[in-house]
mmCIF file of C-alpha atoms and ligand atoms in Angstrom:
data_model
loop_
_atom_site.group_PDB
_atom_site.id
_atom_site.type_symbol
_atom_site.label_atom_id
_atom_site.label_comp_id
_atom_site.label_asym_id
_atom_site.label_seq_id
_atom_site.Cartn_x
_atom_site.Cartn_y
_atom_site.Cartn_z
ATOM 1 C CA MET A 1 -14.462 0.623 -2.189
ATOM 2 C CA ILE A 2 -12.781 3.098 -4.541
ATOM 3 C CA ASN A 3 -10.265 5.643 -3.354
ATOM 4 C CA ILE A 4 -9.162 8.195 -5.913
ATOM 5 C CA VAL A 5 -6.348 10.703 -5.838
ATOM 6 C CA LEU A 6 -7.058 13.769 -7.983
ATOM 7 C CA PHE A 7 -3.717 15.069 -9.114
ATOM 8 C CA GLY A 8 -2.644 18.158 -11.037
ATOM 9 C CA LYS A 9 -1.041 21.568 -10.948
ATOM 10 C CA PRO A 10 -2.646 24.415 -9.004
ATOM 11 C CA GLY A 11 -5.826 25.394 -10.807
ATOM 12 C CA ALA A 12 -5.984 22.168 -12.840
ATOM 13 C CA GLY A 13 -9.567 21.686 -11.696
ATOM 14 C CA LYS A 14 -9.184 19.120 -8.912
ATOM 15 C CA GLY A 15 -11.672 20.829 -6.597
ATOM 16 C CA THR A 16 -14.089 21.575 -9.450
ATOM 17 C CA GLN A 17 -14.163 17.956 -10.645
ATOM 18 C CA ALA A 18 -14.284 16.507 -7.123
ATOM 19 C CA GLU A 19 -17.629 18.268 -6.609
ATOM 20 C CA PHE A 20 -19.175 16.205 -9.442
ATOM 21 C CA LEU A 21 -17.417 12.942 -8.731
ATOM 22 C CA LYS A 22 -18.279 12.837 -5.050
ATOM 23 C CA SER A 23 -22.011 12.857 -5.726
ATOM 24 C CA LYS A 24 -21.892 10.580 -8.760
ATOM 25 C CA TYR A 25 -19.955 7.856 -6.927
ATOM 26 C CA GLN A 26 -20.998 8.722 -3.352
ATOM 27 C CA LEU A 27 -17.437 9.265 -2.228
ATOM 28 C CA PHE A 28 -16.266 11.389 0.655
ATOM 29 C CA HIS A 29 -14.309 14.385 -0.651
ATOM 30 C CA VAL A 30 -11.214 15.336 1.344
ATOM 31 C CA SER A 31 -9.605 18.553 0.101
ATOM 32 C CA THR A 32 -6.583 19.571 2.150
ATOM 33 C CA GLY A 33 -6.808 23.071 0.634
ATOM 34 C CA ASP A 34 -10.448 23.402 1.792
ATOM 35 C CA LEU A 35 -9.568 22.054 5.246
ATOM 36 C CA PHE A 36 -6.802 24.634 5.608
ATOM 37 C CA ARG A 37 -9.112 27.416 4.411
ATOM 38 C CA HIS A 38 -11.707 26.283 6.962
ATOM 39 C CA HIS A 39 -9.101 26.542 9.735
ATOM 40 C CA ILE A 40 -8.005 29.957 8.457
ATOM 41 C CA SER A 41 -11.542 31.336 8.495
ATOM 42 C CA ASN A 42 -12.091 29.920 12.002
ATOM 43 C CA LYS A 43 -8.809 31.492 13.135
ATOM 44 C CA THR A 44 -7.490 28.269 14.684
ATOM 45 C CA ASN A 45 -3.772 27.775 15.493
ATOM 46 C CA LEU A 46 -3.538 25.392 12.548
ATOM 47 C CA GLY A 47 -5.170 28.051 10.356
ATOM 48 C CA GLN A 48 -2.609 30.669 11.385
ATOM 49 C CA LEU A 49 0.220 28.288 10.648
ATOM 50 C CA ALA A 50 -1.252 27.251 7.265
ATOM 51 C CA GLN A 51 -1.898 30.845 6.233
ATOM 52 C CA SER A 52 1.742 31.791 6.685
ATOM 53 C CA TYR A 53 2.682 29.180 4.066
ATOM 54 C CA MET A 54 -0.311 29.418 1.726
ATOM 55 C CA SER A 55 -0.150 33.196 1.388
ATOM 56 C CA ASN A 56 3.393 32.843 0.012
ATOM 57 C CA GLY A 57 2.477 30.042 -2.366
ATOM 58 C CA ASP A 58 4.417 27.476 -0.295
ATOM 59 C CA LEU A 59 3.261 24.014 0.692
ATOM 60 C CA VAL A 60 2.226 23.601 4.332
ATOM 61 C CA PRO A 61 4.695 21.297 6.208
ATOM 62 C CA ASP A 62 4.130 17.578 5.666
ATOM 63 C CA GLN A 63 3.482 16.393 9.215
ATOM 64 C CA VAL A 64 0.778 18.990 9.871
ATOM 65 C CA THR A 65 -0.940 18.119 6.588
ATOM 66 C CA ILE A 66 -0.664 14.354 7.107
ATOM 67 C CA ASP A 67 -2.170 14.544 10.617
ATOM 68 C CA MET A 68 -5.058 16.689 9.369
ATOM 69 C CA LEU A 69 -5.730 14.246 6.507
ATOM 70 C CA LYS A 70 -5.727 11.210 8.808
ATOM 71 C CA ASP A 71 -8.164 12.927 11.111
ATOM 72 C CA ALA A 72 -10.530 13.667 8.183
ATOM 73 C CA VAL A 73 -10.479 10.011 7.076
ATOM 74 C CA ASP A 74 -10.919 8.686 10.616
ATOM 75 C CA THR A 75 -13.927 10.873 11.294
ATOM 76 C CA ASN A 76 -15.576 9.589 8.102
ATOM 77 C CA ALA A 77 -14.667 5.936 8.510
ATOM 78 C CA ASP A 78 -18.065 4.751 7.244
ATOM 79 C CA ALA A 79 -17.581 6.373 3.800
ATOM 80 C CA LYS A 80 -17.952 4.187 0.686
ATOM 81 C CA GLY A 81 -14.657 5.564 -0.576
ATOM 82 C CA PHE A 82 -12.659 8.759 -0.727
ATOM 83 C CA ILE A 83 -11.588 11.384 -3.228
ATOM 84 C CA PHE A 84 -8.281 12.830 -2.119
ATOM 85 C CA ASP A 85 -8.069 16.302 -3.673
ATOM 86 C CA GLY A 86 -4.733 18.088 -3.331
ATOM 87 C CA PHE A 87 -3.239 15.290 -1.229
ATOM 88 C CA PRO A 88 -0.627 13.853 -1.506
ATOM 89 C CA ARG A 89 1.626 16.651 -2.755
ATOM 90 C CA THR A 90 5.012 15.246 -1.672
ATOM 91 C CA THR A 91 6.612 11.806 -1.587
ATOM 92 C CA LYS A 92 6.466 11.833 2.218
ATOM 93 C CA GLN A 93 2.698 12.479 2.074
ATOM 94 C CA ALA A 94 2.205 9.728 -0.532
ATOM 95 C CA GLU A 95 4.106 7.190 1.579
ATOM 96 C CA ALA A 96 2.218 8.216 4.713
ATOM 97 C CA LEU A 97 -1.099 7.836 2.853
ATOM 98 C CA ASP A 98 -0.218 4.332 1.618
ATOM 99 C CA ASP A 99 0.860 3.239 5.130
ATOM 100 C CA PHE A 100 -2.202 4.763 6.764
ATOM 101 C CA LEU A 101 -4.637 3.172 4.291
ATOM 102 C CA SER A 102 -2.949 -0.207 4.451
ATOM 103 C CA GLU A 103 -3.390 -0.248 8.273
ATOM 104 C CA LYS A 104 -7.117 -0.062 7.477
ATOM 105 C CA SER A 105 -6.942 -2.684 4.714
ATOM 106 C CA MET A 106 -7.599 0.072 2.192
ATOM 107 C CA GLU A 107 -5.588 1.322 -0.766
ATOM 108 C CA ILE A 108 -5.537 3.934 -3.495
ATOM 109 C CA SER A 109 -7.434 2.599 -6.512
ATOM 110 C CA ALA A 110 -6.172 5.171 -9.013
ATOM 111 C CA THR A 111 -4.491 8.536 -9.373
ATOM 112 C CA LEU A 112 -6.191 10.673 -12.009
ATOM 113 C CA ALA A 113 -3.996 13.510 -13.234
ATOM 114 C CA LEU A 114 -5.573 16.574 -14.842
ATOM 115 C CA GLU A 115 -3.064 17.843 -17.395
ATOM 116 C CA ALA A 116 -3.095 21.499 -18.398
ATOM 117 C CA ASN A 117 -0.426 24.037 -19.233
ATOM 118 C CA GLU A 118 0.694 26.812 -16.904
ATOM 119 C CA ASP A 119 -0.482 29.703 -19.121
ATOM 120 C CA VAL A 120 -4.070 28.452 -19.054
ATOM 121 C CA LEU A 121 -3.863 27.731 -15.315
ATOM 122 C CA MET A 122 -2.414 31.168 -14.580
ATOM 123 C CA GLU A 123 -5.388 32.757 -16.316
ATOM 124 C CA ARG A 124 -7.890 30.639 -14.341
ATOM 125 C CA LEU A 125 -6.256 31.413 -11.008
ATOM 126 C CA VAL A 126 -5.874 35.158 -11.616
ATOM 127 C CA THR A 127 -9.577 35.252 -12.560
ATOM 128 C CA ARG A 128 -10.545 33.309 -9.432
ATOM 129 C CA GLY A 129 -8.363 35.591 -7.294
ATOM 130 C CA LYS A 130 -10.352 38.625 -8.412
ATOM 131 C CA ILE A 131 -13.653 36.979 -7.505
ATOM 132 C CA SER A 132 -12.817 34.954 -4.391
ATOM 133 C CA GLY A 133 -10.136 37.051 -2.732
ATOM 134 C CA ARG A 134 -8.185 33.843 -2.051
ATOM 135 C CA VAL A 135 -4.828 34.868 -0.602
ATOM 136 C CA ASP A 136 -2.857 32.464 -2.783
ATOM 137 C CA ASP A 137 -4.504 33.615 -6.044
ATOM 138 C CA GLN A 138 -3.663 37.291 -5.617
ATOM 139 C CA ASN A 139 -0.761 37.841 -7.959
ATOM 140 C CA GLU A 140 1.221 36.116 -10.686
ATOM 141 C CA GLU A 141 4.331 35.897 -8.530
ATOM 142 C CA LYS A 142 2.564 33.846 -5.824
ATOM 143 C CA ILE A 143 0.918 31.644 -8.417
ATOM 144 C CA ARG A 144 4.294 31.029 -10.085
ATOM 145 C CA LYS A 145 5.659 30.031 -6.678
ATOM 146 C CA ARG A 146 2.879 27.440 -6.430
ATOM 147 C CA PHE A 147 3.772 26.057 -9.878
ATOM 148 C CA GLU A 148 7.406 25.891 -8.734
ATOM 149 C CA GLU A 149 6.425 23.999 -5.566
ATOM 150 C CA TYR A 150 4.448 21.588 -7.750
ATOM 151 C CA ASN A 151 7.302 21.095 -10.221
ATOM 152 C CA ASN A 152 9.884 20.552 -7.450
ATOM 153 C CA LYS A 153 7.908 18.505 -4.928
ATOM 154 C CA THR A 154 4.673 17.148 -6.399
ATOM 155 C CA ALA A 155 5.494 16.192 -10.004
ATOM 156 C CA LEU A 156 7.698 13.357 -8.630
ATOM 157 C CA LEU A 157 4.553 11.532 -7.599
ATOM 158 C CA ARG A 158 3.883 10.623 -11.239
ATOM 159 C CA ASP A 159 6.730 8.122 -10.964
ATOM 160 C CA PHE A 160 5.554 6.997 -7.526
ATOM 161 C CA TYR A 161 2.072 6.070 -8.782
ATOM 162 C CA THR A 162 3.245 4.899 -12.224
ATOM 163 C CA ALA A 163 5.459 2.333 -10.455
ATOM 164 C CA GLN A 164 2.309 1.076 -8.723
ATOM 165 C CA GLY A 165 0.427 0.938 -12.059
ATOM 166 C CA LYS A 166 -2.089 3.492 -10.767
ATOM 167 C CA PHE A 167 -1.295 6.681 -12.698
ATOM 168 C CA HIS A 168 -3.751 7.865 -15.372
ATOM 169 C CA SER A 169 -3.352 11.087 -17.358
ATOM 170 C CA VAL A 170 -6.473 13.005 -18.317
ATOM 171 C CA ASN A 171 -6.628 15.974 -20.686
ATOM 172 C CA GLY A 172 -7.531 18.915 -18.437
ATOM 173 C CA PHE A 173 -8.354 21.335 -21.283
ATOM 174 C CA GLY A 174 -11.937 21.864 -22.306
ATOM 175 C CA SER A 175 -15.207 22.568 -20.568
ATOM 176 C CA VAL A 176 -15.833 21.319 -17.018
ATOM 177 C CA ASP A 177 -18.400 18.869 -18.458
ATOM 178 C CA GLU A 178 -16.024 17.456 -21.050
ATOM 179 C CA ILE A 179 -13.402 16.829 -18.392
ATOM 180 C CA THR A 180 -15.943 15.203 -16.057
ATOM 181 C CA LYS A 181 -16.826 12.790 -18.909
ATOM 182 C CA ARG A 182 -13.158 11.875 -19.377
ATOM 183 C CA LEU A 183 -12.786 11.179 -15.657
ATOM 184 C CA THR A 184 -15.996 9.192 -15.316
ATOM 185 C CA ALA A 185 -15.045 7.041 -18.331
ATOM 186 C CA LEU A 186 -11.901 6.016 -16.443
ATOM 187 C CA ILE A 187 -13.618 5.477 -13.103
ATOM 188 C CA ASP A 188 -16.418 3.437 -14.689
ATOM 189 C CA CYS A 189 -13.798 0.964 -15.914
ATOM 190 C CA MET A 190 -12.665 0.421 -12.309
ATOM 191 C CA ILE A 191 -15.999 -0.350 -10.697
HETATM 192 P P1 B4P B 201 -5.790 23.692 -3.262
HETATM 193 O O1 B4P B 201 -6.941 24.215 -2.522
HETATM 194 O O2 B4P B 201 -5.629 22.218 -3.374
HETATM 195 O O3 B4P B 201 -5.993 24.369 -4.664
HETATM 196 P P2 B4P B 201 -5.547 24.455 -6.144
HETATM 197 O O4 B4P B 201 -4.403 23.508 -6.420
HETATM 198 O O5 B4P B 201 -5.305 25.904 -6.357
HETATM 199 O O6 B4P B 201 -6.735 24.169 -7.079
HETATM 200 P P3 B4P B 201 -7.554 23.060 -7.878
HETATM 201 O O7 B4P B 201 -6.747 22.204 -8.799
HETATM 202 O O8 B4P B 201 -8.411 22.351 -6.888
HETATM 203 O O9 B4P B 201 -8.379 23.967 -8.855
HETATM 204 P P4 B4P B 201 -9.897 24.360 -8.897
HETATM 205 O O10 B4P B 201 -10.771 23.219 -9.213
HETATM 206 O O11 B4P B 201 -10.184 25.118 -7.648
HETATM 207 O O12 B4P B 201 -4.405 24.250 -2.632
HETATM 208 C C1 B4P B 201 -4.209 25.552 -2.153
HETATM 209 C C2 B4P B 201 -2.966 25.644 -1.251
HETATM 210 O O13 B4P B 201 -3.192 24.885 -0.013
HETATM 211 C C3 B4P B 201 -1.652 25.060 -1.773
HETATM 212 O O14 B4P B 201 -0.966 25.952 -2.635
HETATM 213 C C4 B4P B 201 -0.876 24.796 -0.445
HETATM 214 O O15 B4P B 201 -0.307 25.975 0.090
HETATM 215 C C5 B4P B 201 -1.970 24.314 0.495
HETATM 216 N N1 B4P B 201 -2.091 22.833 0.481
HETATM 217 C C6 B4P B 201 -3.193 22.141 0.059
HETATM 218 N N2 B4P B 201 -2.961 20.816 0.137
HETATM 219 C C7 B4P B 201 -1.695 20.665 0.607
HETATM 220 C C8 B4P B 201 -0.866 19.532 0.863
HETATM 221 N N3 B4P B 201 -1.299 18.278 0.643
HETATM 222 N N4 B4P B 201 0.396 19.736 1.345
HETATM 223 C C9 B4P B 201 0.850 20.973 1.577
HETATM 224 N N5 B4P B 201 0.126 22.099 1.330
HETATM 225 C C10 B4P B 201 -1.138 21.951 0.842
HETATM 226 O O16 B4P B 201 -9.936 25.318 -10.171
HETATM 227 C C11 B4P B 201 -9.237 26.527 -10.266
HETATM 228 C C12 B4P B 201 -10.046 27.555 -11.019
HETATM 229 O O17 B4P B 201 -10.237 27.140 -12.369
HETATM 230 C C13 B4P B 201 -11.449 27.769 -10.460
HETATM 231 O O18 B4P B 201 -11.746 29.135 -10.495
HETATM 232 C C14 B4P B 201 -12.354 26.993 -11.406
HETATM 233 O O19 B4P B 201 -13.645 27.539 -11.500
HETATM 234 C C15 B4P B 201 -11.617 27.114 -12.728
HETATM 235 N N6 B4P B 201 -11.804 25.931 -13.578
HETATM 236 C C16 B4P B 201 -11.778 24.634 -13.188
HETATM 237 N N7 B4P B 201 -11.955 23.806 -14.252
HETATM 238 C C17 B4P B 201 -12.070 24.643 -15.363
HETATM 239 C C18 B4P B 201 -12.242 24.412 -16.766
HETATM 240 N N8 B4P B 201 -12.354 23.181 -17.279
HETATM 241 N N9 B4P B 201 -12.301 25.484 -17.579
HETATM 242 C C19 B4P B 201 -12.189 26.736 -17.082
HETATM 243 N N10 B4P B 201 -12.032 27.026 -15.771
HETATM 244 C C20 B4P B 201 -11.974 25.994 -14.920
#
Protein backbone atom coordinates (compact mmCIF):
# COMPACT_ATOMS: atom_id res chain seq x y z
CA MET A 1 0.00 0.00 0.00
CA ILE A 2 1.35 3.46 -0.81
CA ASN A 3 0.13 6.58 0.92
CA ILE A 4 1.40 9.85 -0.48
CA VAL A 5 1.20 13.36 0.89
CA LEU A 6 1.23 16.01 -1.85
CA PHE A 7 2.76 19.09 -0.32
CA GLY A 8 3.26 22.63 -1.58
CA LYS A 9 2.18 26.24 -1.43
CA PRO A 10 -1.30 27.27 -2.56
CA GLY A 11 -1.47 26.84 -6.32
CA ALA A 12 1.61 24.60 -6.47
CA GLY A 13 -0.40 22.06 -8.44
CA LYS A 14 -1.30 19.50 -5.77
CA GLY A 15 -4.87 19.05 -7.00
CA THR A 16 -3.81 19.07 -10.66
CA GLN A 17 -1.18 16.35 -10.16
CA ALA A 18 -3.38 14.27 -7.85
CA GLU A 19 -5.84 13.84 -10.74
CA PHE A 20 -3.17 12.01 -12.78
CA LEU A 21 -1.57 10.09 -9.95
CA LYS A 22 -4.80 8.68 -8.57
CA SER A 23 -5.63 6.91 -11.82
CA LYS A 24 -2.08 5.82 -12.62
CA TYR A 25 -1.58 4.17 -9.22
CA GLN A 26 -5.24 3.49 -8.37
CA LEU A 27 -5.09 5.53 -5.20
CA PHE A 28 -7.98 7.19 -3.44
CA HIS A 29 -7.61 10.98 -3.64
CA VAL A 30 -8.53 12.90 -0.49
CA SER A 31 -8.44 16.67 -1.01
CA THR A 32 -9.46 18.60 2.10
CA GLY A 33 -9.96 21.71 -0.07
CA ASP A 34 -12.38 19.80 -2.36
CA LEU A 35 -14.20 18.34 0.65
CA PHE A 36 -14.69 21.81 2.12
CA ARG A 37 -15.87 23.17 -1.24
CA HIS A 38 -18.34 20.28 -1.47
CA HIS A 39 -19.74 21.19 1.95
CA ILE A 40 -19.91 24.86 0.96
CA SER A 41 -21.88 24.13 -2.20
CA ASN A 42 -24.24 21.86 -0.24
CA LYS A 43 -24.68 24.59 2.38
CA THR A 44 -23.94 22.27 5.31
CA ASN A 45 -23.00 23.62 8.78
CA LEU A 46 -19.43 22.49 8.15
CA GLY A 47 -19.51 24.34 4.81
CA GLN A 48 -20.62 27.57 6.47
CA LEU A 49 -17.88 27.28 9.04
CA ALA A 50 -15.21 26.46 6.42
CA GLN A 51 -16.30 29.31 4.16
CA SER A 52 -15.77 31.88 6.89
CA TYR A 53 -12.10 30.86 7.06
CA MET A 54 -11.42 30.04 3.40
CA SER A 55 -12.86 33.30 2.08
CA ASN A 56 -10.29 35.19 4.18
CA GLY A 57 -7.40 32.98 3.11
CA ASP A 58 -7.16 31.41 6.59
CA LEU A 59 -6.76 27.73 7.39
CA VAL A 60 -9.87 25.99 8.72
CA PRO A 61 -9.40 24.95 12.41
CA ASP A 62 -7.44 21.74 12.92
CA GLN A 63 -9.98 19.59 14.75
CA VAL A 64 -12.71 20.14 12.16
CA THR A 65 -10.29 19.31 9.34
CA ILE A 66 -8.84 16.25 11.09
CA ASP A 67 -12.31 14.79 11.78
CA MET A 68 -13.37 15.33 8.16
CA LEU A 69 -10.17 13.66 6.90
CA LYS A 70 -10.60 10.63 9.17
CA ASP A 71 -14.15 10.21 7.97
CA ALA A 72 -13.00 10.27 4.31
CA VAL A 73 -10.38 7.57 4.97
CA ASP A 74 -12.78 5.42 7.00
CA THR A 75 -15.44 5.47 4.32
CA ASN A 76 -12.88 4.31 1.75
CA ALA A 77 -11.17 1.70 3.89
CA ASP A 78 -10.84 -0.74 0.98
CA ALA A 79 -8.65 1.65 -1.06
CA LYS A 80 -5.26 0.41 -2.31
CA GLY A 81 -3.68 3.56 -0.92
CA PHE A 82 -4.32 7.26 -0.54
CA ILE A 83 -3.14 10.56 -1.95
CA PHE A 84 -3.50 13.21 0.72
CA ASP A 85 -3.79 16.53 -1.12
CA GLY A 86 -3.68 19.66 1.03
CA PHE A 87 -3.52 17.65 4.26
CA PRO A 88 -1.67 17.90 6.60
CA ARG A 89 -1.14 21.67 6.72
CA THR A 90 -0.12 22.03 10.39
CA THR A 91 2.01 20.03 12.81
CA LYS A 92 -1.12 19.08 14.76
CA GLN A 93 -2.69 17.67 11.57
CA ALA A 94 0.51 15.78 10.69
CA GLU A 95 0.70 14.19 14.15
CA ALA A 96 -3.00 13.30 14.06
CA LEU A 97 -2.54 11.70 10.62
CA ASP A 98 0.42 9.58 11.80
CA ASP A 99 -1.50 8.42 14.90
CA PHE A 100 -4.65 7.68 12.92
CA LEU A 101 -2.81 5.69 10.24
CA SER A 102 -0.74 3.77 12.75
CA GLU A 103 -3.96 2.59 14.50
CA LYS A 104 -4.77 0.99 11.14
CA SER A 105 -1.26 -0.41 10.65
CA MET A 106 -0.76 2.10 7.85
CA GLU A 107 1.78 4.88 7.37
CA ILE A 108 2.77 7.69 5.05
CA SER A 109 5.13 6.32 2.40
CA ALA A 110 6.40 9.68 1.15
CA THR A 111 5.74 13.40 1.12
CA LEU A 112 6.24 14.88 -2.33
CA ALA A 113 6.70 18.64 -2.26
CA LEU A 114 5.99 20.71 -5.37
CA GLU A 115 8.37 23.67 -5.25
CA ALA A 116 7.45 26.88 -7.04
CA ASN A 117 7.92 30.55 -6.29
CA GLU A 118 5.16 32.86 -5.09
CA ASP A 119 5.16 35.13 -8.17
CA VAL A 120 4.38 32.22 -10.47
CA LEU A 121 1.78 30.85 -8.04
CA MET A 122 0.11 34.25 -7.67
CA GLU A 123 -0.32 34.40 -11.44
CA ARG A 124 -1.84 30.89 -11.58
CA LEU A 125 -4.28 31.59 -8.77
CA VAL A 126 -5.40 35.00 -10.06
CA THR A 127 -6.04 33.36 -13.45
CA ARG A 128 -8.01 30.52 -11.85
CA GLY A 129 -9.99 33.03 -9.76
CA LYS A 130 -11.24 34.74 -12.92
CA ILE A 131 -12.41 31.45 -14.42
CA SER A 132 -13.66 29.49 -11.40
CA GLY A 133 -15.00 32.21 -9.14
CA ARG A 134 -13.33 30.44 -6.19
CA VAL A 135 -13.75 32.70 -3.16
CA ASP A 136 -10.15 32.28 -2.03
CA ASP A 137 -8.66 33.13 -5.45
CA GLN A 138 -10.42 36.48 -5.80
CA ASN A 139 -7.73 39.00 -5.03
CA GLU A 140 -4.00 39.27 -4.41
CA GLU A 141 -4.50 40.21 -0.77
CA LYS A 142 -6.36 36.96 0.03
CA ILE A 143 -3.85 34.92 -1.91
CA ARG A 144 -0.98 36.57 -0.02
CA LYS A 145 -2.76 35.66 3.22
CA ARG A 146 -2.77 32.03 2.08
CA PHE A 147 0.98 32.18 1.36
CA GLU A 148 1.47 33.67 4.83
CA GLU A 149 -0.56 30.86 6.43
CA TYR A 150 1.60 28.37 4.53
CA ASN A 151 4.87 30.05 5.54
CA ASN A 152 3.84 30.30 9.22
CA LYS A 153 2.04 26.99 9.75
CA THR A 154 2.67 24.53 6.92
CA ALA A 155 6.32 25.04 5.91
CA LEU A 156 7.35 23.54 9.30
CA LEU A 157 6.22 20.16 8.05
CA ARG A 158 9.33 19.93 5.86
CA ASP A 159 11.32 19.30 9.03
CA PHE A 160 8.64 16.95 10.37
CA TYR A 161 8.81 14.67 7.32
CA THR A 162 12.56 15.14 6.74
CA ALA A 163 13.15 13.78 10.26
CA GLN A 164 11.19 10.69 9.20
CA GLY A 165 13.25 10.39 5.99
CA LYS A 166 10.09 10.85 3.90
CA PHE A 167 10.45 14.34 2.39
CA HIS A 168 11.15 14.66 -1.35
CA SER A 169 11.39 17.98 -3.20
CA VAL A 170 10.12 18.14 -6.76
CA ASN A 171 10.58 21.05 -9.16
CA GLY A 172 7.07 22.45 -9.61
CA PHE A 173 7.93 24.68 -12.61
CA GLY A 174 7.19 23.48 -16.10
CA SER A 175 4.27 21.94 -17.90
CA VAL A 176 1.76 19.74 -16.04
CA ASP A 177 3.13 16.74 -17.98
CA GLU A 178 6.74 17.44 -17.09
CA ILE A 179 5.86 17.67 -13.41
CA THR A 180 3.81 14.45 -13.56
CA LYS A 181 6.91 12.69 -14.98
CA ARG A 182 9.05 13.97 -12.11
CA LEU A 183 6.52 12.71 -9.56
CA THR A 184 6.00 9.33 -11.18
CA ALA A 185 9.78 8.78 -11.37
CA LEU A 186 9.89 9.14 -7.58
CA ILE A 187 6.83 7.00 -6.91
CA ASP A 188 8.03 4.25 -9.25
CA CYS A 189 11.13 3.88 -7.07
CA MET A 190 8.90 3.18 -4.05
CA ILE A 191 6.74 0.42 -5.49
P1 LIG B 1 -6.74 23.67 -1.62
O1 LIG B 1 -8.00 23.33 -2.27
O2 LIG B 1 -5.90 22.58 -1.06
O3 LIG B 1 -6.00 24.46 -2.76
P2 LIG B 1 -4.69 25.11 -3.25
O4 LIG B 1 -3.60 25.00 -2.20
O5 LIG B 1 -5.10 26.47 -3.67
O6 LIG B 1 -4.24 24.48 -4.58
P3 LIG B 1 -3.37 23.33 -5.27
O7 LIG B 1 -1.94 23.27 -4.87
O8 LIG B 1 -4.15 22.07 -5.16
O9 LIG B 1 -3.31 23.87 -6.74
P4 LIG B 1 -4.02 23.41 -8.07
O10 LIG B 1 -3.55 22.09 -8.53
O11 LIG B 1 -5.48 23.58 -7.86
O12 LIG B 1 -7.00 24.71 -0.39
C1 LIG B 1 -7.92 25.76 -0.42
C2 LIG B 1 -8.24 26.27 1.00
O13 LIG B 1 -8.96 25.24 1.75
C3 LIG B 1 -7.06 26.61 1.92
O14 LIG B 1 -6.53 27.90 1.68
C4 LIG B 1 -7.72 26.48 3.33
O15 LIG B 1 -8.50 27.62 3.67
C5 LIG B 1 -8.65 25.29 3.16
N1 LIG B 1 -8.00 24.02 3.55
C6 LIG B 1 -7.74 22.97 2.71
N2 LIG B 1 -7.10 21.99 3.37
C7 LIG B 1 -6.94 22.42 4.65
C8 LIG B 1 -6.31 21.87 5.81
N3 LIG B 1 -5.71 20.67 5.77
N4 LIG B 1 -6.33 22.58 6.97
C9 LIG B 1 -6.93 23.77 7.04
N5 LIG B 1 -7.52 24.38 5.97
C10 LIG B 1 -7.53 23.71 4.78
O16 LIG B 1 -3.46 24.48 -9.11
C11 LIG B 1 -3.69 25.85 -9.03
C12 LIG B 1 -3.86 26.45 -10.40
O17 LIG B 1 -2.65 26.33 -11.14
C13 LIG B 1 -4.92 25.76 -11.25
O18 LIG B 1 -5.64 26.73 -11.95
C14 LIG B 1 -4.13 24.88 -12.20
O19 LIG B 1 -4.78 24.67 -13.43
C15 LIG B 1 -2.85 25.67 -12.39
N6 LIG B 1 -1.68 24.81 -12.60
C16 LIG B 1 -1.38 23.67 -11.94
N7 LIG B 1 -0.20 23.15 -12.38
C17 LIG B 1 0.26 24.04 -13.35
C18 LIG B 1 1.43 24.09 -14.17
N8 LIG B 1 2.38 23.15 -14.12
N9 LIG B 1 1.56 25.13 -15.01
C19 LIG B 1 0.62 26.10 -15.08
N10 LIG B 1 -0.51 26.11 -14.34
C20 LIG B 1 -0.69 25.09 -13.49
